[in-house]
Tab-separated table of C-alpha atoms and ligand atoms in Angstrom:
chain	number	residue	atom	x	y	z
A	21	UNK	CA	22.070	-0.068	49.750
A	22	UNK	CA	18.490	0.648	51.115
A	23	UNK	CA	19.950	1.241	54.329
A	24	UNK	CA	22.863	3.926	53.282
A	25	UNK	CA	19.394	5.744	51.392
A	26	UNK	CA	17.856	5.474	54.676
A	27	UNK	CA	20.769	7.353	57.158
A	28	UNK	CA	21.808	10.003	53.946
A	29	UNK	CA	17.779	10.784	54.037
A	30	UNK	CA	17.956	10.556	57.022
A	31	UNK	CA	21.889	12.990	57.361
A	32	UNK	CA	20.171	15.320	54.617
A	33	UNK	CA	17.060	16.018	56.715
A	34	UNK	CA	18.866	16.524	60.040
A	35	UNK	CA	21.375	18.708	58.156
A	36	UNK	CA	17.740	21.138	57.141
A	37	UNK	CA	17.223	21.156	60.568
A	38	UNK	CA	20.160	22.648	61.527
A	39	UNK	CA	20.044	24.988	58.506
A	40	UNK	CA	16.755	26.572	59.721
A	41	UNK	CA	17.189	26.581	62.875
A	42	UNK	CA	20.780	28.671	62.433
A	43	UNK	CA	18.687	30.945	59.743
A	44	UNK	CA	17.650	33.790	62.632
A	45	UNK	CA	20.886	34.234	63.851
A	46	UNK	CA	20.613	37.315	61.298
A	47	UNK	CA	24.653	39.198	61.772
A	48	UNK	CA	26.134	36.761	63.945
A	49	UNK	CA	28.880	35.449	62.383
A	50	UNK	CA	29.676	32.312	64.043
A	51	UNK	CA	26.118	31.430	63.344
A	52	UNK	CA	27.004	32.629	59.693
A	53	UNK	CA	30.105	30.657	58.807
A	54	UNK	CA	28.570	27.682	60.140
A	55	UNK	CA	25.245	28.150	58.355
A	56	UNK	CA	27.649	27.973	55.210
A	57	UNK	CA	29.822	24.729	57.079
A	58	UNK	CA	26.195	22.406	57.557
A	59	UNK	CA	25.130	23.680	53.595
A	60	UNK	CA	28.383	22.859	52.624
A	61	UNK	CA	28.139	19.376	54.151
A	62	UNK	CA	23.603	19.563	52.870
A	63	UNK	CA	24.900	19.469	49.084
A	64	UNK	CA	28.127	16.474	49.557
A	65	UNK	CA	25.208	14.782	50.734
A	66	UNK	CA	22.725	15.264	48.035
A	67	UNK	CA	25.235	14.788	45.564
A	68	UNK	CA	26.032	11.508	47.140
A	69	UNK	CA	21.960	10.526	46.994
A	70	UNK	CA	22.163	12.044	43.413
A	71	UNK	CA	25.666	9.737	42.917
A	72	UNK	CA	23.276	6.613	45.022
A	73	UNK	CA	20.458	6.418	42.232
A	74	UNK	CA	22.175	6.400	39.303
A	75	UNK	CA	24.717	3.235	41.151
A	76	UNK	CA	27.915	5.399	41.893
A	77	UNK	CA	27.658	5.531	45.205
A	78	UNK	CA	30.957	4.158	47.041
A	79	UNK	CA	33.447	4.426	43.763
A	80	UNK	CA	35.572	7.582	44.172
A	81	UNK	CA	35.853	10.072	41.361
A	82	UNK	CA	38.675	10.447	41.154
A	83	UNK	CA	40.622	7.206	40.604
A	84	UNK	CA	36.942	5.225	39.825
A	85	UNK	CA	38.915	2.598	42.825
A	86	UNK	CA	36.347	1.469	45.902
A	87	UNK	CA	35.147	3.187	48.499
A	88	UNK	CA	35.734	1.237	51.407
A	89	UNK	CA	33.185	-0.079	53.637
A	90	UNK	CA	34.565	1.083	56.730
A	91	UNK	CA	35.226	4.956	56.010
A	92	UNK	CA	31.792	4.785	53.847
A	93	UNK	CA	29.938	4.148	57.074
A	94	UNK	CA	32.041	7.167	58.754
A	95	UNK	CA	31.164	10.043	56.173
A	96	UNK	CA	28.313	8.750	53.603
A	97	UNK	CA	28.611	10.871	51.368
A	98	UNK	CA	32.697	10.511	50.972
A	99	UNK	CA	32.871	10.870	47.107
A	100	UNK	CA	37.000	9.418	47.823
A	101	UNK	CA	38.318	7.117	48.490
A	102	UNK	CA	41.028	7.487	51.663
A	103	UNK	CA	43.792	8.409	49.458
A	104	UNK	CA	42.266	10.657	47.065
A	105	UNK	CA	40.746	12.327	49.442
A	106	UNK	CA	44.474	12.842	51.755
A	107	UNK	CA	45.878	13.239	48.494
A	108	UNK	CA	42.797	16.090	47.154
A	109	UNK	CA	42.996	17.629	51.119
A	110	UNK	CA	44.264	21.387	50.652
A	111	UNK	CA	41.408	21.421	48.469
A	112	UNK	CA	38.326	19.404	50.483
A	113	UNK	CA	39.037	22.426	52.906
B	213	LIG	ZN1	40.607	6.941	44.693
């Protein structure tokens, strides 16, 4: 659990740096789109850390089942199990 928290903290810092470096790119549409996607991931990482503090990390928000360890390793901010993410992939995109 502490390891996940540490890796989420690291991810959050990395994304924040990325976002800061993109802030100067005014008018550059590619940079703006990239900035938006980084901001979205950052929000997901923060949500994951909040869920971790509440003891809900690794529990699927859709079916309340456990998210597999492999998935949490690959996507530490995942809020859904692989099945639900696939089912809802249309609105996750
Ligand atoms: Zn699920």
